[in-house]
Coordinates of C-alpha atoms and ligand atoms in Angstrom, one line a residue:
M28 CA -18.3 52.3 10.8
S29 CA -15.0 52.8 9.0
T30 CA -13.7 50.9 5.4
V31 CA -11.5 48.6 7.5
V32 CA -14.8 47.5 10.5
G33 CA -16.5 47.4 6.8
A34 CA -14.4 45.2 5.7
A35 CA -13.3 43.0 7.8
A36 CA -17.2 42.0 8.7
A37 CA -18.2 41.7 5.7
A38 CA -15.2 38.8 5.4
F39 CA -16.3 37.8 8.7
V40 CA -20.0 37.5 7.9
A41 CA -18.9 35.7 4.7
H42 CA -17.8 32.8 6.7
G43 CA -20.7 32.8 8.8
V44 CA -20.5 33.9 11.6
V45 CA -22.0 36.8 13.5
V46 CA -20.7 39.2 16.1
A47 CA -23.5 41.2 17.9
G48 CA -24.3 44.4 16.9
L49 CA -23.0 44.0 13.9
D50 CA -25.2 42.2 11.8
E51 CA -28.5 40.8 13.7
S52 CA -29.7 39.4 10.1
A53 CA -27.1 36.4 10.0
A54 CA -28.1 33.9 12.9
A55 CA -25.9 32.7 14.7
G56 CA -26.4 28.8 14.9
T57 CA -25.1 29.5 10.4
E58 CA -24.4 26.6 7.5
I59 CA -21.2 23.8 8.6
A60 CA -19.9 24.4 4.9
A61 CA -19.2 27.9 7.0
I62 CA -18.2 26.6 10.0
V63 CA -15.8 23.6 8.4
A64 CA -14.4 26.2 6.5
M65 CA -13.8 29.3 8.6
V66 CA -12.8 26.4 11.3
A67 CA -9.9 25.7 8.4
S68 CA -8.8 28.5 6.6
P69 CA -6.1 31.0 8.7
V70 CA -7.9 33.9 6.4
A71 CA -10.8 33.7 7.8
L72 CA -9.5 32.8 11.6
I73 CA -7.8 36.3 10.9
A74 CA -10.0 38.0 9.3
A75 CA -12.5 37.2 13.1
V76 CA -9.7 38.4 15.0
V77 CA -8.8 41.3 13.1
L78 CA -12.8 42.5 13.2
G79 CA -12.1 42.4 17.0
R80 CA -9.7 44.6 17.4
A81 CA -11.7 46.8 15.4
I82 CA -14.3 46.6 16.8
T83 CA -12.9 48.0 19.4
A84 CA -10.9 50.1 18.0
E85 CA -13.9 51.8 16.3
V86 CA -15.8 52.0 19.1
R87 CA -13.4 53.4 21.1
R88 CA -12.6 56.3 17.9
S89 CA -16.8 56.8 18.5
A90 CA -16.5 56.6 22.2
A91 CA -13.7 59.6 22.3
R92 CA -16.2 61.7 19.3
E93 CA -18.5 61.8 22.0
S94 CA -20.7 64.6 24.0
E95 CA -19.0 65.1 27.6
S96 CA -23.2 66.0 28.2
T97 CA -24.8 63.1 27.5
R98 CA -23.7 60.7 30.2
I99 CA -25.9 57.5 29.5
L100 CA -24.4 56.7 26.5
N101 CA -20.7 57.2 27.8
E102 CA -22.2 55.0 30.3
Q103 CA -23.8 52.7 27.3
R104 CA -20.6 53.3 25.3
R105 CA -18.1 52.3 27.6
R106 CA -20.8 48.6 28.3
A107 CA -20.4 48.8 24.6
E108 CA -16.4 48.7 24.7
H109 CA -15.9 46.9 27.0
L110 CA -18.1 44.1 25.9
A111 CA -16.7 44.2 22.1
T112 CA -13.0 43.5 24.2
G113 CA -13.6 40.7 25.6
Q114 CA -15.9 39.0 23.1
A115 CA -12.8 39.2 20.9
G116 CA -10.5 38.5 23.3
V117 CA -12.7 35.3 23.3
L118 CA -13.1 35.0 19.9
E119 CA -9.2 34.9 19.4
L120 CA -9.3 31.9 22.5
I121 CA -11.9 30.2 20.3
A122 CA -10.3 30.5 17.1
S123 CA -6.9 29.3 18.8
G124 CA -8.2 26.4 19.5
T125 CA -8.8 26.6 23.2
S126 CA -10.9 24.0 24.9
P127 CA -14.1 24.3 25.3
S128 CA -13.8 24.6 29.1
G129 CA -11.2 27.3 28.9
V130 CA -13.1 29.3 27.0
Q131 CA -16.0 28.9 28.6
Q132 CA -13.8 30.4 31.7
A133 CA -13.1 33.2 29.7
I134 CA -17.0 34.0 28.9
G135 CA -17.7 33.0 32.3
A136 CA -14.6 36.0 33.2
L137 CA -16.6 38.6 31.1
V138 CA -19.3 38.5 32.4
S139 CA -18.5 38.1 36.0
D140 CA -16.2 41.4 34.9
E141 CA -19.3 43.0 33.8
T142 CA -22.1 41.9 36.7
G143 CA -20.2 42.8 39.2
G144 CA -19.4 38.6 39.9
A145 CA -23.2 38.3 40.5
W146 CA -23.8 36.4 37.2
T147 CA -21.7 33.6 35.7
V148 CA -21.0 31.4 32.9
S149 CA -22.7 27.7 31.9
S150 CA -22.1 25.3 28.8
T151 CA -26.2 26.4 28.7
G152 CA -26.3 30.8 28.9
L153 CA -26.3 33.4 31.6
T154 CA -26.7 31.2 35.0
R155 CA -27.5 33.8 37.8
V156 CA -25.1 33.7 41.7
D157 CA -26.9 36.0 43.7
Q158 CA -29.8 35.7 43.7
S159 CA -31.3 39.1 44.1
A160 CA -29.2 40.3 41.1
E161 CA -30.6 41.2 38.3
H162 CA -30.8 40.4 34.6
P163 CA -27.3 42.2 33.0
G164 CA -28.8 42.8 29.9
Q165 CA -30.3 42.1 26.5
D166 CA -26.0 42.8 24.3
L167 CA -25.0 39.8 26.6
E168 CA -26.9 37.7 26.4
V169 CA -26.0 37.4 23.2
I170 CA -23.1 37.5 23.7
V171 CA -22.8 34.7 25.6
D172 CA -25.0 33.1 23.6
R173 CA -23.2 33.7 20.8
L174 CA -20.0 33.1 21.7
L175 CA -21.0 29.1 23.0
S176 CA -22.7 27.9 20.0
V177 CA -20.0 29.1 17.9
T178 CA -18.0 27.2 20.1
R179 CA -20.4 24.1 19.8
E180 CA -20.0 24.7 16.4
R181 CA -16.2 24.3 16.0
D182 CA -16.4 21.1 18.5
R183 CA -19.0 19.6 16.0
I184 CA -16.9 20.3 13.2
T185 CA -13.1 19.8 14.7
S186 CA -14.8 16.4 16.0
A187 CA -16.2 15.6 12.7
L188 CA -13.1 16.8 10.5
T189 CA -11.1 14.3 12.6
H190 CA -13.6 11.5 12.4
Q191 CA -13.6 12.4 8.6
A192 CA -9.1 12.0 9.1
T193 CA -9.6 8.3 11.1
H194 CA -12.8 6.8 9.8
D195 CA -13.4 4.9 6.7
G196 CA -15.5 6.2 5.0
L197 CA -17.6 2.7 3.6
T198 CA -18.0 0.6 7.1
G199 CA -17.3 3.6 9.7
L200 CA -14.9 2.3 11.2
A201 CA -11.1 3.0 11.8
N202 CA -8.9 3.0 9.5
R203 CA -5.1 2.5 8.3
A204 CA -3.5 5.7 10.4
A205 CA -6.1 5.5 13.6
V206 CA -5.4 2.2 13.6
L207 CA -1.8 2.8 13.6
E208 CA -2.5 4.6 16.4
R209 CA -4.2 2.7 18.9
I210 CA -1.7 0.4 18.3
G211 CA 0.6 2.9 19.0
H212 CA -1.0 3.8 22.0
A213 CA -1.0 -0.2 22.5
M214 CA 2.6 -0.1 23.1
R215 CA 3.2 2.9 25.1
Q216 CA 1.1 1.5 28.7
R217 CA 3.7 -0.1 30.3
R218 CA 2.1 -4.0 32.1
K219 CA 3.2 -6.3 32.9
E220 CA 2.1 -8.8 30.2
P221 CA 1.4 -8.5 27.3
D222 CA -2.2 -8.7 26.8
V223 CA -2.5 -6.4 23.4
A224 CA -3.6 -8.5 20.4
V225 CA -3.4 -7.6 16.9
V226 CA -5.3 -9.5 14.2
Y227 CA -5.0 -9.0 10.6
L228 CA -8.1 -9.7 8.5
D229 CA -8.4 -11.3 5.1
L230 CA -10.8 -12.4 2.9
D231 CA -10.9 -15.2 0.3
R232 CA -12.0 -14.8 -3.4
F233 CA -13.5 -10.5 -2.4
K234 CA -12.4 -10.0 -5.9
Q235 CA -14.2 -12.5 -7.5
V236 CA -17.2 -11.4 -5.3
N237 CA -16.5 -7.4 -6.5
D238 CA -15.6 -8.9 -10.2
S239 CA -18.7 -11.0 -11.2
L240 CA -21.4 -9.3 -8.6
G241 CA -19.7 -6.5 -9.6
H242 CA -19.0 -3.0 -6.8
E243 CA -22.2 -2.7 -4.3
V244 CA -22.5 -6.0 -3.7
G245 CA -18.4 -5.9 -3.4
D246 CA -19.4 -2.2 -0.6
E247 CA -22.4 -4.0 0.4
L248 CA -20.4 -7.2 1.5
L249 CA -17.0 -5.3 3.5
K250 CA -20.1 -3.3 5.8
V251 CA -20.9 -7.1 6.7
V252 CA -18.0 -8.3 7.3
A253 CA -17.6 -4.5 9.3
Q254 CA -20.4 -5.6 11.5
R255 CA -20.4 -9.0 12.1
I256 CA -16.3 -8.1 13.4
T257 CA -17.9 -5.4 15.2
D258 CA -20.1 -7.4 16.8
S259 CA -17.9 -10.7 17.6
V260 CA -15.7 -8.0 19.9
R261 CA -16.2 -6.3 23.4
E262 CA -16.5 -2.4 23.2
G263 CA -13.4 -0.8 23.9
D264 CA -11.6 -2.9 20.9
T265 CA -10.9 -1.3 17.5
V266 CA -11.9 -2.9 14.5
G267 CA -10.5 -1.0 11.4
R268 CA -10.0 -1.8 8.4
I269 CA -6.7 -1.4 6.6
G270 CA -7.1 -2.1 2.3
G271 CA -10.0 -3.1 0.2
D272 CA -11.3 -5.9 1.5
E273 CA -8.4 -6.5 4.7
F274 CA -9.1 -5.6 7.8
V275 CA -7.4 -4.8 11.1
V276 CA -8.8 -5.9 15.0
V277 CA -6.9 -4.7 17.9
L278 CA -8.5 -6.4 21.4
E279 CA -6.4 -4.8 24.9
S280 CA -6.6 -6.4 28.2
I281 CA -6.2 -9.7 26.6
N282 CA -3.7 -12.7 26.6
L283 CA -3.7 -15.6 23.5
D284 CA -5.9 -17.6 24.9
Q285 CA -8.6 -15.4 24.9
A286 CA -7.2 -13.7 22.0
R287 CA -7.8 -17.0 20.0
M288 CA -11.5 -17.6 21.0
V289 CA -12.3 -14.0 19.7
A290 CA -10.4 -14.7 16.7
N291 CA -12.6 -18.6 16.4
R292 CA -15.8 -16.9 17.3
M293 CA -15.4 -14.4 14.0
I294 CA -14.0 -16.7 12.0
D295 CA -17.6 -18.5 13.2
R296 CA -20.1 -14.9 12.6
L297 CA -17.7 -14.3 9.1
L298 CA -18.5 -17.7 8.1
A299 CA -21.9 -17.9 8.9
P300 CA -24.5 -17.9 5.4
L301 CA -24.9 -14.6 3.6
E302 CA -27.1 -13.3 1.2
I303 CA -27.3 -10.0 -0.4
G304 CA -29.7 -9.0 -2.8
G305 CA -30.8 -12.0 -2.9
A306 CA -28.2 -13.7 -3.6
P307 CA -26.0 -15.9 -1.5
I308 CA -22.5 -15.0 -1.3
D309 CA -19.8 -17.4 -0.4
V310 CA -16.3 -15.5 1.3
G311 CA -13.9 -17.1 3.4
V312 CA -11.9 -15.6 5.5
S313 CA -7.9 -15.8 6.7
M314 CA -6.0 -14.8 10.2
G315 CA -2.9 -12.8 11.4
V316 CA -2.9 -13.1 14.5
A317 CA -0.3 -11.1 16.7
M318 CA 0.7 -10.5 20.3
V319 CA 2.2 -7.2 21.7
E320 CA 5.4 -8.2 23.1
L321 CA 7.2 -6.0 26.0
G322 CA 9.9 -3.3 24.8
D323 CA 7.7 -3.3 20.8
R324 CA 8.1 0.8 19.6
D325 CA 6.9 -0.2 16.6
P326 CA 3.2 -0.7 15.4
D327 CA 4.2 -0.9 11.3
K328 CA 6.6 -3.6 13.1
L329 CA 3.7 -5.5 14.4
L330 CA 1.1 -4.9 11.5
R331 CA 3.2 -6.5 9.4
E332 CA 3.8 -8.9 11.3
A333 CA 0.0 -9.6 12.2
D334 CA -0.6 -9.8 7.9
L335 CA 2.0 -12.1 7.4
A336 CA 0.4 -14.3 9.4
M337 CA -2.2 -14.0 7.5
Y338 CA -0.1 -14.3 4.3
R339 CA 1.0 -18.0 6.5
A340 CA -2.8 -18.6 7.1
K341 CA -4.0 -18.5 3.4
Q342 CA -0.5 -20.6 1.4
N343 CA -2.2 -22.9 4.9
G344 CA -4.9 -22.8 3.8
V345 CA -5.3 -22.6 7.4
P346 CA -8.1 -19.8 9.0
M347 CA -5.3 -18.4 11.3
V348 CA -2.2 -18.8 12.3
E349 CA -0.8 -17.3 14.9
A350 CA 3.3 -14.9 14.6
D351 CA 5.9 -16.6 16.6
E352 CA 9.4 -16.2 16.5
D353 CA 10.0 -17.5 13.8
L354 CA 7.8 -15.5 11.8
R355 CA 9.0 -12.6 14.0
E356 CA 12.2 -12.6 12.1
W357 CA 10.7 -13.3 9.2
S358 CA 8.7 -11.1 8.6
R359 CA 11.8 -8.2 10.2
E360 CA 13.9 -9.7 7.3
R361 CA 11.6 -9.9 4.2
H362 CA 11.4 -6.2 5.7
D363 CA 15.1 -5.3 5.1
I364 CA 14.8 -6.6 1.9
E365 CA 11.8 -4.8 1.4
V366 CA 13.5 -0.6 1.8
R367 CA 16.8 -2.6 0.1
L368 CA 14.4 -3.8 -2.8
R369 CA 13.0 0.3 -3.1
G370 CA 16.5 1.2 -2.2
A371 CA 17.9 -0.8 -5.2
L372 CA 15.0 0.4 -8.0
A373 CA 15.6 3.6 -7.1
D374 CA 20.3 3.9 -7.6
E375 CA 18.9 1.4 -10.1
D376 CA 21.5 -0.8 -8.4
L377 CA 20.6 -4.7 -9.7
T378 CA 23.0 -7.0 -9.6
M379 CA 23.2 -8.7 -13.5
R380 CA 24.1 -13.1 -14.2
Y381 CA 24.4 -13.8 -17.3
Q382 CA 24.5 -17.3 -18.7
P383 CA 24.7 -19.3 -22.3
V384 CA 22.3 -21.3 -24.1
V385 CA 24.2 -23.2 -25.7
D386 CA 24.0 -25.4 -29.0
T387 CA 24.3 -29.0 -28.3
D388 CA 26.1 -29.8 -30.7
T389 CA 28.3 -28.7 -31.5
G390 CA 28.4 -26.1 -27.6
E391 CA 28.7 -23.4 -29.4
L392 CA 27.7 -19.9 -28.2
R393 CA 23.6 -19.3 -29.6
G394 CA 22.4 -16.9 -26.2
V395 CA 21.9 -15.9 -23.1
E396 CA 19.9 -15.4 -21.1
A397 CA 19.5 -12.3 -17.5
L398 CA 19.6 -13.9 -14.9
V399 CA 19.2 -10.5 -11.3
R400 CA 20.7 -10.3 -8.1
L401 CA 20.5 -8.2 -5.0
M402 CA 23.3 -7.6 -2.5
W403 CA 22.6 -7.2 0.9
G404 CA 25.6 -5.7 1.8
D405 CA 27.8 -8.0 1.5
R406 CA 24.9 -11.2 0.3
M407 CA 23.1 -12.0 -3.0
L408 CA 20.7 -13.2 -3.0
S409 CA 19.3 -14.9 -5.5
P410 CA 16.2 -14.1 -7.0
G411 CA 13.5 -16.3 -5.0
L412 CA 14.4 -15.1 -1.6
F413 CA 12.3 -11.4 -3.7
L414 CA 10.9 -11.9 -6.4
Q415 CA 8.0 -13.0 -5.1
L416 CA 8.0 -9.8 -2.4
A417 CA 8.6 -7.8 -5.7
E418 CA 5.1 -9.5 -7.0
E419 CA 4.0 -8.4 -3.8
T420 CA 5.1 -5.2 -3.0
G421 CA 4.2 -4.2 -6.9
Q422 CA 7.4 -3.6 -8.0
I423 CA 8.2 -6.5 -10.5
A424 CA 7.4 -4.3 -13.7
Q425 CA 10.0 -1.9 -12.8
V426 CA 12.5 -4.7 -11.3
D427 CA 11.9 -6.8 -15.4
N428 CA 12.4 -3.2 -17.1
Q429 CA 15.4 -2.4 -15.1
V430 CA 16.8 -6.4 -15.8
L431 CA 15.6 -5.6 -19.4
R432 CA 17.6 -2.2 -19.8
A433 CA 20.9 -3.3 -18.1
A434 CA 21.2 -6.3 -19.7
G435 CA 20.2 -4.7 -23.7
R436 CA 22.8 -2.9 -22.7
Q437 CA 25.1 -5.5 -22.2
V438 CA 24.1 -7.0 -25.1
V439 CA 24.5 -4.2 -27.4
Q440 CA 28.0 -2.9 -25.7
W441 CA 29.5 -7.0 -26.4
Q442 CA 28.1 -6.5 -29.8
E443 CA 30.7 -3.3 -29.9
E444 CA 33.5 -4.4 -28.4
Y445 CA 33.4 -8.8 -29.9
G446 CA 31.3 -7.5 -33.4
R447 CA 28.6 -10.7 -32.4
P448 CA 24.5 -10.2 -32.0
L449 CA 24.0 -12.1 -29.7
E450 CA 19.7 -13.3 -27.9
L451 CA 19.2 -12.3 -25.5
A452 CA 16.3 -13.8 -22.8
I453 CA 14.9 -12.3 -19.7
N454 CA 12.4 -13.5 -17.9
I455 CA 9.2 -10.8 -17.3
S456 CA 6.2 -12.9 -14.9
G457 CA 3.5 -12.8 -14.9
A458 CA 2.1 -10.1 -12.9
H459 CA 4.0 -7.6 -15.1
L460 CA 2.4 -9.6 -18.2
A461 CA -0.8 -9.2 -16.4
R462 CA -0.4 -6.0 -17.2
A463 CA -2.1 -3.1 -19.9
D464 CA 1.1 -1.2 -20.1
V465 CA 3.7 -4.0 -20.9
F466 CA 4.0 -3.5 -24.8
D467 CA 4.5 -0.2 -24.0
E468 CA 7.3 -0.9 -20.7
V469 CA 9.1 -3.5 -22.9
M470 CA 9.0 -1.8 -26.4
A471 CA 10.9 2.0 -24.2
S472 CA 13.0 -0.3 -22.8
L473 CA 14.5 -1.5 -25.6
D474 CA 14.6 1.8 -27.7
H475 CA 16.6 2.9 -24.2
S476 CA 19.2 0.4 -24.4
G477 CA 18.9 0.1 -28.8
L478 CA 18.4 -3.5 -29.3
P479 CA 16.9 -4.4 -31.4
P480 CA 13.6 -6.8 -30.8
E481 CA 14.8 -9.6 -33.4
Q482 CA 17.6 -10.2 -30.0
L483 CA 15.1 -10.7 -27.1
V484 CA 13.9 -13.5 -25.3
L485 CA 10.8 -12.8 -23.3
E486 CA 10.2 -15.5 -20.8
I487 CA 6.8 -16.1 -19.4
T488 CA 6.1 -19.0 -16.9
E489 CA 3.1 -20.8 -18.5
G490 CA 0.8 -20.0 -15.9
V491 CA 0.5 -16.5 -17.5
F492 CA -2.2 -17.7 -19.3
L493 CA -4.3 -18.7 -16.5
S494 CA -6.1 -15.9 -15.1
D495 CA -6.6 -13.5 -18.4
A496 CA -5.5 -15.6 -21.8
T497 CA -6.6 -13.9 -25.1
E498 CA -5.2 -9.7 -23.8
V499 CA -2.0 -11.4 -22.4
A500 CA -1.6 -13.6 -26.0
K501 CA -2.7 -9.9 -27.0
R502 CA -0.1 -8.1 -26.3
L503 CA 2.0 -11.2 -26.7
D504 CA 0.9 -11.5 -30.1
L505 CA 2.2 -8.0 -30.4
L506 CA 5.8 -8.4 -29.4
R507 CA 6.3 -11.0 -31.4
R508 CA 4.9 -8.9 -35.1
L509 CA 7.7 -7.0 -34.2
G510 CA 10.3 -10.0 -33.5
V511 CA 10.3 -10.7 -29.4
K512 CA 10.8 -14.3 -30.0
V513 CA 8.4 -15.6 -26.4
A514 CA 10.2 -19.0 -24.8
V515 CA 8.3 -20.7 -21.8
D516 CA 9.8 -21.4 -19.4
D517 CA 10.0 -24.2 -17.3
F518 CA 8.1 -26.4 -19.8
G519 CA 6.4 -29.6 -18.5
T520 CA 5.8 -28.1 -15.2
G521 CA 2.8 -26.4 -15.1
Y522 CA -0.9 -26.6 -17.3
S523 CA 1.0 -27.4 -20.5
S524 CA -1.0 -29.2 -23.4
L525 CA -0.8 -30.0 -26.8
T526 CA -4.1 -27.0 -27.5
Y527 CA -3.0 -25.1 -25.7
L528 CA 0.8 -24.7 -26.9
Q529 CA -0.7 -24.8 -30.8
R530 CA -3.3 -21.4 -29.3
L531 CA -0.6 -20.1 -27.7
P532 CA 2.5 -17.2 -28.8
V533 CA 4.8 -19.1 -27.9
D534 CA 8.6 -19.2 -30.2
I535 CA 10.5 -21.7 -27.6
L536 CA 10.1 -24.6 -24.8
K537 CA 12.6 -24.1 -22.4
I538 CA 12.5 -27.8 -20.7
D539 CA 12.4 -27.3 -16.8
R540 CA 15.4 -28.8 -15.7
A541 CA 14.1 -32.2 -13.1
F542 CA 13.2 -33.8 -16.4
T543 CA 16.8 -32.7 -17.6
N544 CA 18.0 -33.7 -14.2
R545 CA 16.5 -36.5 -14.7
L546 CA 17.8 -38.0 -17.8
G547 CA 19.5 -41.2 -18.7
L548 CA 17.6 -42.5 -15.0
T549 CA 15.4 -44.4 -16.6
K550 CA 13.3 -45.7 -20.2
S551 CA 10.6 -43.3 -18.8
D552 CA 12.1 -40.7 -17.8
D553 CA 13.7 -40.2 -21.2
A554 CA 10.3 -40.4 -22.9
I555 CA 9.1 -37.3 -21.4
V556 CA 11.5 -35.6 -23.0
R557 CA 11.1 -37.2 -26.2
T558 CA 7.5 -36.5 -26.2
I559 CA 8.1 -33.0 -25.9
L560 CA 10.5 -33.0 -28.3
D561 CA 8.3 -34.0 -31.1
L562 CA 5.1 -31.9 -29.6
A563 CA 7.8 -28.7 -30.4
D564 CA 8.5 -31.0 -33.6
A565 CA 5.0 -30.8 -34.7
L566 CA 4.6 -26.8 -33.5
E567 CA 7.9 -25.9 -35.3
L568 CA 9.1 -24.5 -31.5
D569 CA 12.8 -24.5 -30.7
V570 CA 13.6 -26.3 -28.1
I571 CA 15.8 -25.9 -24.7
A572 CA 17.3 -27.8 -22.0
E573 CA 17.3 -26.5 -19.3
G574 CA 19.6 -27.0 -16.2
V575 CA 22.2 -29.5 -18.2
E576 CA 25.0 -30.6 -15.2
T577 CA 26.4 -33.8 -16.8
D578 CA 28.4 -35.3 -19.9
G579 CA 25.6 -37.3 -19.2
Q580 CA 22.5 -35.7 -19.8
L581 CA 24.3 -33.4 -22.5
A582 CA 24.7 -36.9 -24.6
K583 CA 21.6 -37.6 -23.7
L584 CA 20.3 -34.8 -25.4
R585 CA 22.2 -35.1 -28.2
E586 CA 20.6 -38.1 -29.8
L587 CA 17.1 -36.9 -28.6
G588 CA 18.0 -33.4 -31.1
C589 CA 17.5 -31.3 -28.7
P590 CA 18.6 -28.4 -30.2
G591 CA 20.0 -26.3 -27.3
S592 CA 21.3 -26.7 -24.1
Q593 CA 21.3 -24.1 -20.8
G594 CA 23.1 -25.7 -17.6
Y595 CA 26.1 -26.1 -15.3
L596 CA 27.6 -28.3 -17.3
F597 CA 28.2 -25.4 -19.6
A598 CA 28.3 -22.2 -17.0
K599 CA 27.7 -20.8 -14.2
P600 CA 25.6 -17.4 -14.6
S601 CA 28.5 -15.3 -13.6
T602 CA 29.5 -11.5 -14.2
A603 CA 29.4 -9.0 -16.8
E604 CA 33.3 -10.1 -17.6
D605 CA 33.6 -13.5 -16.5
F606 CA 30.5 -13.9 -19.0
A607 CA 32.9 -12.3 -22.0
A608 CA 36.5 -13.2 -20.6
Q609 CA 35.0 -16.7 -21.5
W610 CA 32.7 -16.6 -24.4
L611 CA 32.9 -13.6 -26.6
A612 CA 36.9 -12.5 -26.0
P613 CA 39.4 -14.0 -28.7
K614 CA 41.0 -17.0 -27.6
G615 CA 44.5 -17.2 -27.1
I616 CA 45.3 -13.3 -27.0
E617 CA 47.6 -13.9 -24.5
A618 CA 50.0 -15.7 -26.3
A619 CA 49.7 -14.2 -30.1
Ligands
C2E714 P1 15.6 -20.0 -14.2 O1 14.6 -18.6 -15.1 O2 14.7 -20.9 -15.4 O3 16.3 -20.1 -14.4 C1 17.8 -21.0 -14.0 C2 17.3 -20.9 -13.0 O4 17.7 -22.3 -12.4 C3 18.7 -20.0 -12.0 O5 18.8 -19.6 -10.8 C4 20.4 -20.2 -12.2 O6 21.1 -20.1 -12.8 C5 20.3 -22.1 -12.9 N1 20.5 -23.0 -13.3 C6 21.3 -22.3 -14.1 N2 21.7 -23.6 -15.1 C7 21.7 -24.7 -14.1 C8 22.0 -26.1 -13.1 O7 22.8 -26.8 -14.6 N3 21.2 -26.6 -12.1 C9 20.5 -26.0 -11.5 N4 20.7 -26.9 -10.1 N5 20.0 -24.6 -12.5 C10 20.8 -23.5 -12.8 P2 18.2 -18.0 -11.4 O8 19.1 -16.8 -10.7 O9 17.7 -18.0 -9.0 O10 17.2 -18.2 -11.5 C11 16.0 -18.3 -10.7 C12 14.6 -17.8 -11.2 O11 14.8 -16.7 -10.6 C13 14.5 -18.8 -12.7 O12 14.1 -19.5 -13.0 C14 14.0 -16.7 -12.6 O13 12.2 -17.5 -13.6 C15 13.1 -16.0 -12.1 N6 14.1 -15.1 -12.6 C16 15.4 -14.8 -12.4 N7 16.6 -13.2 -13.1 C17 15.0 -12.5 -13.7 C18 14.0 -11.1 -13.7 O14 15.5 -10.4 -14.3 N8 13.2 -10.9 -13.4 C19 12.0 -12.1 -13.6 N9 10.8 -11.3 -13.9 N10 12.8 -13.2 -13.2 C20 13.4 -13.8 -12.5
CA715 CA1 14.2 -18.5 -17.3
CA716 CA1 13.8 -22.6 -16.2

């Protein structure tokens, strides 16, 4: 055997594929891994083809060398050459992904050619066509068997790989890609009526189960849930798991009423008592249902609508919500805002507004709060419209960091321009503070902007202490040691109590504008603010009243001795230019 053939054969055999007449010792039914490598590796495929050609060439060369006198041998060689060529051709088809029936047809042609049409091939091997024909020979039989078996292995591996790519490893359900594919498929069928429903399911309290009982129990629970969902739907429906504890069911040939029934059935089954490892587990479920409408072409969009309906269900504390036109509209807008926000973050293109914090007695500037906005076309979105979304999509930390950098730079620039150091207040969301790297991020942002830590106030809401109070307190403490101040925003609306406040690393209370609004209305309204001020006094905390809108409110705050104030009465949040013109630029300079 020439070296070319040797090398190619070695490569081929190394991949576990055997060619008749070359290496009888290796079995035709080869190991999966080797076949995977063969199917997956273009190198192996090329080796297969190269080998086929090399065999042919080798056989041809030896045929040429043979002596005239050995006619029988000559005949055998010709047959060997023919078989080798045919086999190489079929291998090429297998490697290039030809369908099993196509491959079988090609093998059949080879056999028919070789036997003058007396034999053909079925999925199990050689088949006699002409009942009087003799057996066409061991060599042909071996080749046919092996080609069929390589084809079967290839298909088995291909389908295993396809399964892996489209299924969730834990539950064996369809994965997100497969679910979207299924929805897309359903959308492409032309139908008279909407008859495909997408149900989005999310377990309630799954995180607690995972955290308190461990991941194994969590995994077990997901499997049970997967089974219960599967048991609630028909054979042809698609059940998928597309996130931690999020499942999607695609129901086909179904109207809205029937979809409701199936959803209710799922709820009933899912809420049935459940034990894992002897311990009762209490899970709840929230569902969103969206029907595929005629003309829908975007599976992602439909999945988002079902997801939002589920989210509504969770918010409203009901098991199920159906997506209606309102929700679809909301979903589209949310999506557009999400896209816009992602763009703005990528381009560092958030818009900033600045609102002064003043000394209540003198009305003089004592600091500035930075408030974020998002420009969307010529609309300016307020934080209420995009911050929660940013929290859900995990972008909130990025928002806060960019605000801190931009506002920090602004304050440093004002300082250089007007020679006036300002205290900068930044809002930092609870979701951001819950992250372990918040300290590093704040420090990096300060560094980046050049703002000294002593000039930074972080405004937090009391809610941040609800989940992981000690960890959050530790992070804030680290920052405070460097001079950063911490303010409790919207104070009075949350969970504050005196004892609670004592333990928290806090410097400033910002009285929520709900209280400021009611100042001067009744004695008891005033008493609340007075109590907060007394409390702050006892704890040696600074206080700022938010949302001061009238002179009457300001007078009352002065009377009660509230040190700081902020609100439309002094200024609305404004652009950096307007803020500087009103609060920083020396007055009457034009007149001079
Ligand atoms: P907040 O921190 O309580 O901010 C004060 C909000 O009250 C601002 O609304 C401000 O425009 C508004 N306001 C100020 N003075 C008055 C007044 O006299 N009367 C009335 N009615 N309203 C007044 P805005 O800018 O829409 O911000 C809403 C909330 O969004 C903020 O409440 C804050 O919690 C959050 N936020 C704003 N910027 C950021 C940010 O950069 N990061 C984070 N995480 N949150 C932010
Ligand atoms: Ca604030
Ligand atoms: Ca506030």
